[in-house]
Coordinates of C-alpha atoms and ligand atoms in Angstrom, one line a residue:
M1 CA 3.1 -13.8 -82.3
A2 CA 1.2 -15.6 -79.6
I3 CA 2.3 -18.9 -78.0
V4 CA -1.1 -19.1 -76.5
E5 CA -4.3 -17.7 -78.1
T6 CA -7.9 -18.0 -77.4
V7 CA -9.9 -19.3 -80.3
E8 CA -13.7 -19.9 -80.7
S9 CA -14.8 -23.3 -81.8
D10 CA -18.4 -24.7 -81.7
G11 CA -19.5 -21.6 -79.6
R12 CA -16.9 -22.4 -76.9
R13 CA -13.6 -20.5 -76.2
R14 CA -10.5 -22.7 -76.3
L15 CA -6.9 -22.1 -75.4
R16 CA -4.5 -23.0 -78.3
V17 CA -1.0 -23.5 -77.1
A18 CA 2.3 -23.7 -79.0
S19 CA 5.9 -24.5 -77.8
P20 CA 8.0 -21.3 -77.0
A21 CA 11.1 -23.2 -78.2
T22 CA 9.9 -24.5 -81.6
E23 CA 6.7 -22.6 -82.0
Q24 CA 5.1 -25.8 -83.1
P25 CA 1.5 -26.4 -81.9
I26 CA 1.0 -28.4 -78.7
G27 CA -2.7 -28.6 -78.5
D28 CA -5.8 -26.9 -77.4
L29 CA -8.3 -27.3 -74.6
P30 CA -11.7 -25.8 -73.6
V31 CA -11.9 -22.7 -71.4
T32 CA -14.0 -23.2 -68.3
T33 CA -17.0 -20.8 -68.2
G34 CA -17.9 -18.7 -65.2
D35 CA -21.0 -21.0 -64.6
E36 CA -18.8 -24.0 -64.7
V37 CA -16.3 -22.4 -62.2
R38 CA -19.2 -21.7 -59.8
A39 CA -20.5 -25.2 -60.2
A40 CA -17.0 -26.6 -59.5
V41 CA -16.8 -24.6 -56.3
A42 CA -20.3 -25.8 -55.3
R43 CA -19.2 -29.4 -55.8
A44 CA -15.9 -28.9 -54.0
R45 CA -17.9 -27.5 -51.0
R46 CA -20.1 -30.6 -51.0
A47 CA -17.0 -32.9 -51.1
Q48 CA -15.2 -31.1 -48.3
P49 CA -16.7 -32.6 -45.2
A50 CA -16.0 -36.2 -46.3
W51 CA -12.4 -35.2 -47.2
E52 CA -11.9 -33.5 -43.9
A53 CA -13.3 -36.5 -42.1
L54 CA -10.6 -38.8 -43.5
G55 CA -8.2 -37.2 -41.1
F56 CA -4.5 -36.6 -41.7
D57 CA -3.6 -40.2 -42.2
G58 CA -6.4 -40.8 -44.6
R59 CA -5.5 -37.7 -46.7
A60 CA -1.8 -38.5 -46.5
A61 CA -2.4 -41.9 -48.1
Y62 CA -3.7 -40.2 -51.3
V63 CA -0.8 -37.7 -51.3
Q64 CA 1.7 -40.5 -50.8
K65 CA 0.1 -42.3 -53.7
A66 CA 0.4 -39.2 -55.9
L67 CA 4.1 -39.1 -54.9
A68 CA 4.6 -42.7 -56.0
I69 CA 2.9 -42.0 -59.3
L70 CA 5.0 -38.9 -59.9
I71 CA 8.2 -40.8 -59.3
R72 CA 7.1 -43.6 -61.6
R73 CA 5.8 -41.4 -64.4
Q74 CA 8.2 -38.5 -64.2
E75 CA 9.5 -38.8 -67.8
E76 CA 6.0 -38.4 -69.0
L77 CA 5.5 -35.3 -66.9
I78 CA 8.8 -33.8 -67.8
D79 CA 8.0 -34.2 -71.5
V80 CA 4.8 -32.2 -71.0
I81 CA 6.5 -29.4 -69.0
V82 CA 9.5 -29.3 -71.4
R83 CA 7.2 -29.0 -74.4
E84 CA 5.3 -26.1 -72.9
T85 CA 8.2 -24.2 -71.3
G86 CA 11.1 -25.0 -73.7
R87 CA 13.4 -25.5 -70.6
S88 CA 16.1 -28.1 -70.4
R89 CA 15.2 -31.5 -68.8
F90 CA 17.7 -30.8 -66.0
E91 CA 16.1 -27.5 -65.1
T92 CA 12.6 -29.1 -65.2
V93 CA 13.6 -31.9 -62.9
M94 CA 15.4 -29.4 -60.6
M95 CA 12.7 -26.7 -60.5
E96 CA 9.6 -28.8 -60.8
I97 CA 9.9 -32.5 -60.2
F98 CA 12.3 -32.5 -57.3
P99 CA 10.5 -29.9 -55.2
A100 CA 7.1 -31.5 -56.1
C101 CA 8.3 -34.8 -54.7
D102 CA 9.5 -32.9 -51.6
S103 CA 6.2 -31.0 -51.2
L104 CA 4.1 -34.2 -51.5
G105 CA 6.4 -36.2 -49.1
Y106 CA 6.8 -33.4 -46.5
Y107 CA 3.3 -32.3 -46.1
A108 CA 1.9 -35.9 -46.2
K109 CA 4.4 -36.7 -43.4
N110 CA 4.2 -33.5 -41.3
A111 CA 0.8 -32.0 -41.7
G112 CA -0.7 -34.0 -38.8
R113 CA 2.1 -32.9 -36.5
I114 CA 1.8 -29.2 -37.6
L115 CA -2.0 -29.0 -37.6
G116 CA -2.8 -31.5 -34.8
D117 CA -4.8 -30.2 -31.7
R118 CA -2.4 -28.4 -29.3
K119 CA -3.0 -28.0 -25.6
V120 CA -1.7 -24.6 -24.5
P121 CA -1.0 -24.1 -20.8
M122 CA -2.9 -21.0 -19.4
H123 CA -0.7 -18.4 -17.8
L124 CA -3.6 -16.8 -15.9
L125 CA -6.9 -18.5 -16.3
K126 CA -5.8 -21.6 -14.3
T127 CA -9.4 -22.9 -13.9
K128 CA -9.6 -23.4 -17.7
K129 CA -7.9 -25.6 -20.3
L130 CA -7.1 -24.3 -23.8
L131 CA -7.0 -26.5 -26.9
I132 CA -6.1 -24.9 -30.2
T133 CA -7.5 -26.8 -33.2
Y134 CA -6.8 -26.0 -36.8
R135 CA -10.0 -26.2 -38.8
P136 CA -9.9 -26.3 -42.6
L137 CA -11.3 -23.2 -44.2
G138 CA -13.4 -25.0 -46.7
V139 CA -12.8 -24.5 -50.5
I140 CA -9.5 -22.9 -51.6
G141 CA -9.2 -21.2 -55.0
I142 CA -5.6 -21.4 -56.3
I143 CA -4.5 -19.2 -59.2
T144 CA -1.0 -19.7 -60.6
P145 CA 1.4 -18.3 -63.2
W146 CA 3.3 -19.8 -66.1
N147 CA 6.9 -19.6 -64.9
G148 CA 6.8 -22.7 -62.6
P149 CA 3.6 -24.1 -64.0
F150 CA 3.7 -27.5 -62.3
I151 CA 5.3 -26.8 -58.9
L152 CA 3.5 -23.5 -58.3
S153 CA 0.2 -25.3 -58.9
L154 CA 1.0 -28.5 -57.0
N155 CA 2.6 -27.0 -53.9
P156 CA -0.2 -24.8 -52.6
S157 CA -2.7 -27.6 -53.7
V158 CA -0.9 -30.2 -51.5
Q159 CA -0.9 -27.8 -48.5
A160 CA -4.6 -26.9 -48.9
L161 CA -5.6 -30.6 -49.3
M162 CA -3.5 -31.8 -46.4
A163 CA -5.1 -29.2 -44.2
G164 CA -8.5 -30.7 -45.0
N165 CA -9.8 -28.3 -47.7
T166 CA -11.0 -29.0 -51.1
V167 CA -9.4 -27.1 -54.0
V168 CA -10.3 -25.5 -57.3
L169 CA -7.1 -24.8 -59.2
K170 CA -6.8 -22.3 -62.1
P171 CA -3.3 -22.7 -63.7
S172 CA -2.0 -20.1 -66.1
E173 CA -3.4 -20.0 -69.6
V174 CA 0.1 -19.8 -71.0
T175 CA 1.0 -23.3 -69.7
P176 CA -2.3 -25.1 -69.1
F177 CA -1.1 -28.6 -70.0
S178 CA 1.6 -28.4 -67.2
G179 CA -0.9 -27.1 -64.7
R180 CA -3.5 -29.7 -65.4
L181 CA -0.9 -32.4 -64.6
V182 CA -1.7 -31.7 -61.0
G183 CA -5.3 -32.7 -61.6
D184 CA -4.2 -35.8 -63.5
L185 CA -1.8 -36.9 -60.8
F186 CA -4.4 -36.7 -58.0
R187 CA -7.1 -38.3 -60.2
D188 CA -4.7 -41.2 -60.9
A189 CA -4.0 -41.4 -57.1
G190 CA -7.7 -42.1 -56.7
L191 CA -8.6 -38.8 -55.0
P192 CA -12.3 -38.7 -54.3
E193 CA -14.3 -36.8 -56.9
D194 CA -14.4 -33.0 -56.6
V195 CA -11.7 -32.8 -54.0
L196 CA -9.4 -31.1 -56.5
T197 CA -10.8 -29.6 -59.7
V198 CA -8.7 -27.9 -62.4
V199 CA -10.4 -25.2 -64.3
E200 CA -8.9 -23.8 -67.4
G201 CA -8.7 -20.3 -68.9
D202 CA -7.2 -16.8 -68.7
G203 CA -8.0 -13.9 -66.4
E204 CA -11.7 -14.2 -67.0
T205 CA -11.7 -17.7 -65.5
G206 CA -9.4 -16.5 -62.7
A207 CA -11.7 -13.6 -61.9
A208 CA -14.7 -15.9 -61.9
L209 CA -13.0 -18.2 -59.4
V210 CA -12.2 -15.2 -57.1
E211 CA -15.9 -14.3 -57.1
A212 CA -17.2 -17.9 -56.9
G213 CA -17.7 -18.0 -53.1
V214 CA -14.4 -19.8 -52.1
D215 CA -13.1 -19.5 -48.5
K216 CA -9.6 -18.4 -49.5
I217 CA -7.6 -17.4 -52.6
S218 CA -4.0 -18.5 -52.9
F219 CA -2.7 -16.3 -55.7
T220 CA 0.7 -16.4 -57.4
G221 CA 1.4 -13.9 -60.2
S222 CA 2.1 -10.3 -61.1
V223 CA 1.6 -7.3 -58.9
R224 CA -1.0 -5.9 -61.4
T225 CA -3.3 -9.0 -61.2
G226 CA -2.5 -9.4 -57.5
R227 CA -4.0 -6.0 -56.8
K228 CA -7.2 -6.9 -58.6
V229 CA -7.5 -10.2 -56.8
G230 CA -6.8 -8.5 -53.4
E231 CA -9.4 -5.8 -54.1
T232 CA -12.1 -8.4 -54.9
C233 CA -11.1 -10.5 -51.8
G234 CA -11.3 -7.4 -49.7
R235 CA -14.7 -6.5 -51.0
N236 CA -16.0 -10.1 -50.4
L237 CA -14.1 -10.5 -47.1
V238 CA -12.3 -13.6 -48.4
P239 CA -8.8 -14.1 -47.0
C240 CA -6.0 -14.4 -49.6
T241 CA -2.3 -14.8 -49.9
L242 CA -0.7 -12.8 -52.8
E243 CA 2.7 -14.1 -54.0
L244 CA 3.8 -11.4 -56.4
G245 CA 6.8 -10.1 -58.3
G246 CA 10.2 -8.9 -57.2
K247 CA 13.4 -7.1 -58.1
D248 CA 15.7 -9.1 -55.9
P249 CA 19.0 -7.6 -54.8
M250 CA 22.3 -9.4 -54.3
V251 CA 25.0 -7.9 -52.1
V252 CA 28.6 -9.0 -52.5
C253 CA 30.9 -8.1 -49.7
A254 CA 34.7 -7.6 -50.0
D255 CA 35.4 -10.8 -48.0
A256 CA 33.0 -13.0 -50.1
D257 CA 34.3 -16.1 -51.9
I258 CA 34.3 -14.3 -55.3
E259 CA 34.2 -17.5 -57.4
R260 CA 31.2 -18.8 -55.5
A261 CA 29.5 -15.4 -55.6
A262 CA 30.0 -15.1 -59.4
G263 CA 28.6 -18.6 -59.9
G264 CA 25.7 -17.8 -57.7
A265 CA 25.0 -14.5 -59.5
V266 CA 24.9 -16.3 -62.9
F267 CA 22.7 -19.1 -61.7
G268 CA 20.5 -16.7 -59.7
A269 CA 20.0 -14.4 -62.7
F270 CA 19.7 -16.8 -65.5
M271 CA 17.9 -19.9 -64.1
N272 CA 14.7 -20.5 -66.0
A273 CA 16.0 -17.7 -68.3
G274 CA 15.4 -15.2 -65.5
Q275 CA 11.7 -16.1 -65.4
F276 CA 11.8 -16.7 -61.6
C277 CA 10.1 -14.5 -59.1
C278 CA 13.3 -14.6 -56.9
S279 CA 15.7 -14.1 -59.8
T280 CA 18.7 -12.0 -58.9
E281 CA 17.8 -8.8 -60.8
R282 CA 20.3 -6.3 -59.2
V283 CA 23.8 -6.9 -57.9
Y284 CA 25.7 -4.5 -55.6
V285 CA 29.3 -5.4 -55.3
I286 CA 31.9 -3.7 -53.1
E287 CA 34.4 -1.7 -55.2
S288 CA 37.6 -3.5 -54.1
V289 CA 36.3 -6.9 -55.5
A290 CA 34.0 -5.5 -58.3
D291 CA 36.5 -6.0 -61.2
E292 CA 37.3 -9.6 -60.2
F293 CA 33.6 -10.4 -59.6
T294 CA 32.5 -8.9 -62.9
R295 CA 35.2 -10.6 -64.9
R296 CA 34.2 -14.0 -63.5
V297 CA 30.5 -13.3 -64.0
V298 CA 31.1 -12.4 -67.7
E299 CA 33.3 -15.5 -68.2
K300 CA 30.6 -17.8 -66.8
T301 CA 27.8 -16.0 -68.7
K302 CA 29.6 -16.4 -72.0
A303 CA 29.9 -20.1 -71.3
L304 CA 26.2 -20.6 -71.1
K305 CA 24.5 -22.5 -73.9
L306 CA 21.2 -21.6 -75.3
G307 CA 19.2 -24.3 -76.9
K308 CA 16.0 -26.3 -77.4
E309 CA 17.1 -29.9 -77.4
G310 CA 19.7 -32.1 -75.9
E311 CA 21.9 -30.6 -73.2
F312 CA 21.7 -26.8 -72.8
D313 CA 21.5 -24.2 -70.1
I314 CA 19.0 -21.5 -71.2
G315 CA 15.7 -21.9 -72.9
P316 CA 13.3 -19.4 -74.4
M317 CA 11.0 -16.8 -72.9
I318 CA 7.9 -18.8 -72.1
W319 CA 5.6 -15.8 -72.5
P320 CA 6.4 -13.8 -75.7
K321 CA 5.3 -10.5 -74.2
Q322 CA 8.2 -10.8 -71.6
L323 CA 10.6 -10.1 -74.5
E324 CA 9.1 -6.6 -75.0
T325 CA 9.8 -5.8 -71.3
I326 CA 13.4 -7.1 -71.5
E327 CA 14.1 -5.2 -74.7
R328 CA 12.6 -2.0 -73.3
H329 CA 14.7 -2.3 -70.1
V330 CA 17.9 -3.0 -72.0
A331 CA 17.3 -0.2 -74.5
D332 CA 16.5 2.3 -71.7
A333 CA 19.6 1.3 -69.7
L334 CA 21.9 1.7 -72.8
E335 CA 20.4 5.0 -73.7
K336 CA 21.1 6.3 -70.1
G337 CA 24.7 5.2 -70.2
A338 CA 24.9 1.5 -69.2
R339 CA 27.5 -0.7 -70.8
L340 CA 26.9 -4.2 -72.2
L341 CA 29.5 -6.8 -71.2
S342 CA 27.7 -9.8 -72.7
G343 CA 24.5 -10.5 -74.6
G344 CA 21.9 -7.7 -75.1
R345 CA 20.1 -9.2 -78.1
R346 CA 17.6 -11.8 -79.1
A347 CA 19.3 -15.1 -80.0
T348 CA 17.3 -15.5 -83.3
E349 CA 19.7 -18.1 -84.5
V350 CA 18.3 -20.4 -81.8
G351 CA 14.7 -19.3 -82.0
N352 CA 12.4 -16.2 -82.0
L353 CA 11.8 -16.2 -78.3
F354 CA 15.4 -16.7 -77.1
Y355 CA 17.3 -13.8 -75.5
E356 CA 21.0 -14.0 -74.8
P357 CA 22.0 -13.9 -71.1
T358 CA 23.1 -10.3 -70.6
V359 CA 25.5 -8.6 -68.2
L360 CA 25.2 -4.8 -67.8
V361 CA 27.4 -2.4 -65.8
D362 CA 27.3 1.4 -65.1
V363 CA 23.7 1.0 -64.3
T364 CA 21.9 3.4 -62.0
H365 CA 18.6 3.6 -60.2
D366 CA 17.3 6.1 -62.8
M367 CA 17.0 3.2 -65.2
A368 CA 13.9 1.0 -65.5
I369 CA 16.1 -2.0 -65.3
M370 CA 16.9 -1.2 -61.7
R371 CA 13.4 -0.3 -60.7
E372 CA 10.9 -2.6 -62.5
E373 CA 10.7 -6.4 -62.5
T374 CA 12.4 -7.6 -65.8
F375 CA 11.7 -11.3 -65.5
G376 CA 14.3 -12.1 -68.0
P377 CA 18.0 -13.2 -68.3
I378 CA 19.5 -9.8 -67.4
L379 CA 22.2 -9.2 -64.7
P380 CA 22.9 -5.5 -63.9
I381 CA 25.9 -4.9 -61.7
V382 CA 26.5 -1.8 -59.6
R383 CA 29.8 -1.0 -57.8
V384 CA 29.3 0.4 -54.3
K385 CA 31.8 1.9 -51.9
D386 CA 30.7 0.0 -48.8
E387 CA 28.0 -2.2 -47.3
A388 CA 26.0 0.7 -46.1
E389 CA 25.6 2.0 -49.7
A390 CA 24.8 -1.6 -50.8
L391 CA 22.0 -1.8 -48.2
R392 CA 20.6 1.6 -49.0
L393 CA 20.4 0.8 -52.8
A394 CA 19.1 -2.8 -52.1
N395 CA 16.2 -1.2 -50.2
D396 CA 15.6 1.5 -52.8
T397 CA 12.7 -0.4 -54.4
V398 CA 9.0 -0.9 -54.1
Y399 CA 9.5 -4.6 -54.0
G400 CA 10.6 -6.9 -51.2
L401 CA 10.5 -10.5 -52.2
A402 CA 13.9 -12.1 -51.6
A403 CA 17.6 -11.1 -51.5
N404 CA 21.0 -12.7 -51.2
V405 CA 24.2 -11.7 -49.3
W406 CA 27.7 -13.0 -49.9
T407 CA 30.3 -12.8 -47.2
K408 CA 32.4 -15.2 -45.2
D409 CA 31.5 -13.5 -41.9
E410 CA 28.2 -15.1 -40.7
D411 CA 27.5 -12.4 -38.1
K412 CA 27.8 -9.7 -40.7
A413 CA 25.7 -11.7 -43.1
I414 CA 22.8 -12.0 -40.5
R415 CA 23.1 -8.3 -39.7
L416 CA 22.9 -7.4 -43.4
A417 CA 20.1 -9.9 -44.0
K418 CA 18.1 -8.2 -41.2
G419 CA 18.7 -4.8 -42.8
I420 CA 17.3 -5.8 -46.1
F421 CA 13.6 -5.3 -46.5
A422 CA 12.8 -8.6 -48.1
G423 CA 10.5 -11.6 -47.4
S424 CA 13.5 -13.9 -47.3
V425 CA 17.3 -13.7 -47.5
C426 CA 19.8 -16.3 -48.5
V427 CA 23.5 -16.1 -47.5
N428 CA 26.2 -17.5 -49.9
E429 CA 23.4 -19.0 -51.9
S430 CA 21.1 -17.6 -54.6
A431 CA 17.4 -17.2 -53.6
I432 CA 16.2 -20.8 -53.0
T433 CA 13.9 -20.2 -50.1
Y434 CA 10.8 -21.3 -51.9
G435 CA 12.4 -24.8 -52.2
A436 CA 13.1 -25.0 -48.4
V437 CA 9.8 -26.4 -47.3
E438 CA 10.2 -25.5 -43.7
A439 CA 10.7 -21.8 -44.5
P440 CA 7.7 -19.5 -44.7
F441 CA 7.8 -17.8 -48.0
G442 CA 6.2 -14.5 -49.0
G443 CA 6.9 -10.9 -50.1
R444 CA 6.8 -7.5 -48.4
R445 CA 5.7 -4.1 -49.9
T446 CA 4.3 -4.8 -53.4
S447 CA 5.8 -8.3 -53.5
G448 CA 2.9 -9.7 -51.7
V449 CA 0.6 -10.3 -48.8
G450 CA 0.8 -13.3 -46.5
Q451 CA 3.1 -16.3 -46.6
V452 CA 3.0 -19.8 -48.0
N453 CA 5.0 -23.0 -47.2
G454 CA 6.1 -24.5 -43.9
E455 CA 4.2 -24.4 -40.7
T456 CA 3.0 -20.8 -41.3
G457 CA 1.8 -21.6 -44.8
L458 CA 0.0 -24.8 -43.8
R459 CA -1.7 -23.0 -40.9
G460 CA -2.8 -20.3 -43.4
Y461 CA -5.1 -22.8 -45.0
C462 CA -6.8 -23.2 -41.6
F463 CA -8.7 -21.2 -39.1
A464 CA -7.0 -21.6 -35.7
Q465 CA -10.1 -22.4 -33.5
P466 CA -9.4 -22.2 -29.7
I467 CA -11.6 -24.4 -27.6
L468 CA -11.6 -23.3 -24.0
L469 CA -12.7 -25.8 -21.4
D470 CA -13.7 -25.2 -17.8
R471 CA -11.7 -27.6 -15.5
F472 CA -13.5 -27.7 -12.2
G473 CA -17.2 -27.5 -12.9
T474 CA -18.0 -25.1 -10.0
K475 CA -21.6 -23.8 -9.7
D476 CA -20.8 -20.3 -10.8
E477 CA -17.9 -17.8 -11.6
H478 CA -16.9 -14.7 -9.7
V479 CA -17.6 -12.5 -12.7
W480 CA -21.2 -13.8 -13.3
Y481 CA -24.3 -12.0 -12.0
P482 CA -25.1 -10.3 -9.7
Y483 CA -22.6 -7.4 -10.1
T484 CA -21.8 -6.0 -6.7
A485 CA -19.5 -3.4 -5.1
D486 CA -17.7 -6.2 -3.2
K487 CA -17.0 -8.0 -6.4
T488 CA -15.6 -4.8 -7.9
K489 CA -13.3 -4.4 -5.0
M490 CA -12.2 -8.0 -5.1
L491 CA -11.3 -7.8 -8.8
Q492 CA -9.4 -4.6 -8.2
R493 CA -7.4 -6.3 -5.4
V494 CA -6.6 -9.1 -7.8
I495 CA -5.4 -6.5 -10.4
G496 CA -3.2 -4.8 -7.8
W497 CA -1.7 -8.1 -6.7
L498 CA -1.2 -9.5 -10.2
W499 CA 0.4 -6.6 -12.0
G500 CA 1.3 -4.4 -9.0
T501 CA 3.5 -6.8 -7.0
R502 CA 6.8 -8.5 -7.9
V503 CA 5.4 -12.0 -7.2
G504 CA 2.2 -11.3 -9.1
R505 CA 4.1 -10.1 -12.1
W506 CA 6.3 -13.1 -11.9
L507 CA 3.3 -15.5 -11.9
G508 CA 1.4 -13.5 -14.5
Ligands
NAD601 P1 -0.3 -12.9 -64.1 O1 -0.7 -12.0 -63.0 O2 -0.5 -12.3 -65.5 O3 -1.2 -14.2 -64.1 C1 -1.2 -15.1 -63.0 C2 -2.5 -15.8 -62.9 O4 -3.6 -15.0 -62.7 C3 -2.8 -16.5 -64.3 O5 -3.4 -17.8 -64.0 C4 -3.9 -15.6 -64.9 O6 -4.7 -16.3 -65.8 C5 -4.6 -15.2 -63.7 N1 -5.4 -13.9 -63.8 C6 -5.2 -12.9 -64.7 N2 -6.1 -11.9 -64.5 C7 -6.8 -12.3 -63.4 C8 -7.9 -11.7 -62.7 N3 -8.4 -10.5 -63.1 N4 -8.4 -12.3 -61.7 C9 -7.9 -13.5 -61.3 N5 -6.9 -14.2 -61.9 C10 -6.4 -13.6 -63.0 O7 1.2 -13.4 -63.8 P2 2.1 -14.2 -64.8 O8 2.5 -13.4 -65.9 O9 1.4 -15.5 -65.1 O10 3.3 -14.6 -63.8 C11 4.4 -13.9 -63.7 C12 4.5 -13.0 -62.5 O11 4.3 -13.9 -61.3 C13 5.8 -12.3 -62.2 O12 5.5 -11.0 -61.8 C14 6.4 -13.2 -61.1 O13 7.3 -12.5 -60.3 C15 5.2 -13.6 -60.3 N6 5.5 -14.8 -59.5 C16 5.5 -14.7 -58.2 C17 5.9 -15.8 -57.4 C18 5.9 -15.7 -55.9 O14 5.9 -16.7 -55.3 N7 6.0 -14.5 -55.3 C19 6.1 -17.0 -58.0 C20 6.1 -17.1 -59.4 C21 5.8 -16.0 -60.1

């Protein structure tokens, strides 16, 4: 059964989408062809200089207007996202609308400060002045997944736009109506034509965008697709950020607040039904508190309510294929000796695409559930004898997206955080770094390349162009022609003084 399928109508491919909660049709829309993608990129390129020329304040005015529209029309947007993802309204506001408002507001307000020209004092070349300017790259291609269909499309778009680029956005084919809300929002804010274009379709459209001559690709999605995108970008010498999957560990120390840690584990693992790149997918808990922690986790898990309308906690799997991965991982774990403490089955009484939040113990790293991204509501718990074992196991993975550590000792927390090979670490909090706009966000190892968000992310949509200015306007420079033996000696004397004496080293 497909929640999205590609159909042919009047010689054109169309995406036909149904709700993962009710399986009722939502609608269909035309797939953008490769030629149309290339034309959109060409138009975006023509629109870019005028957009850049507006300056930070001019661009911010449109972004602030989009924010005002988002606030005013949020119920309408929530309806679209809820229909397409099956999530609760609360989760939609928390995961999509709140961070979208923050992204629009923050970058509108701060991009000028972060990307404004910077004078940098020269430590050595005192006869020169250095100005660092952040020049937009040009046209940014943004390709996004279905698990946060609105925010993951909006957030990179806002950053790229505020940096002075134009954007061609390709949202996931699984949730195209939520992705296209980004285009609607900016259109209604009066954004000049072709500054942001949404193209629709599956991998074919995405691949066409990567090859369409853009100046950067900002990709969020699976490792498998990320590799393909990275290969193409490498061949075409196009910079890219790849925000990919994870298998995030959680470490619970003996001195942790066990009630808070248990609540954090349940939220971290089951938020968005586990369809979150920074989901807690592995827990390592110190033996002495493992029973108490596990008891509280199971109690909280059993209290969660699956549903599709009104007030509920857990919605369906948005992408039906995800259920196959979940079932394969759980079956493999049980076959190899894991024990189920809760869940472990589809909740067909609620709907075909619902899976019960599941707690597993006696899991080992021989099981797929501890090695591959599950992307579902599964929480496997491992008892460890000490923090060293927790760290060793936490790092026993090909991924490195995020992690979380639970202890009352802040020094220990920071030491453990630095020991975990992950793009970001939260302490006494589940992985919420993506929502902290100031924090650079990205993965290590197979979890990604580059970072988005904050100052680092914003600068990533630019080329840092240094402009070096001569200060004194002398008629010539010592190093200019003619080259002579005297000049060589003089330069060597300078080297000897600068790096061979204490005063020189202090000055240099
Ligand atoms: P996916 O890789 O299947 O698809 C992502 C996007 O890439 C979609 O828009 C898709 O149409 C497009 N695409 C597919 N083939 C392509 C190709 N050959 N060239 C260009 N584009 C192509 O991922 P998904 O299933 O939509 O998303 C789930 C994955 O995303 C999970 O692994 C999750 O961990 C990851 N994710 C990562 C982050 C992060 O910030 N690190 C955030 C959210 C999701």
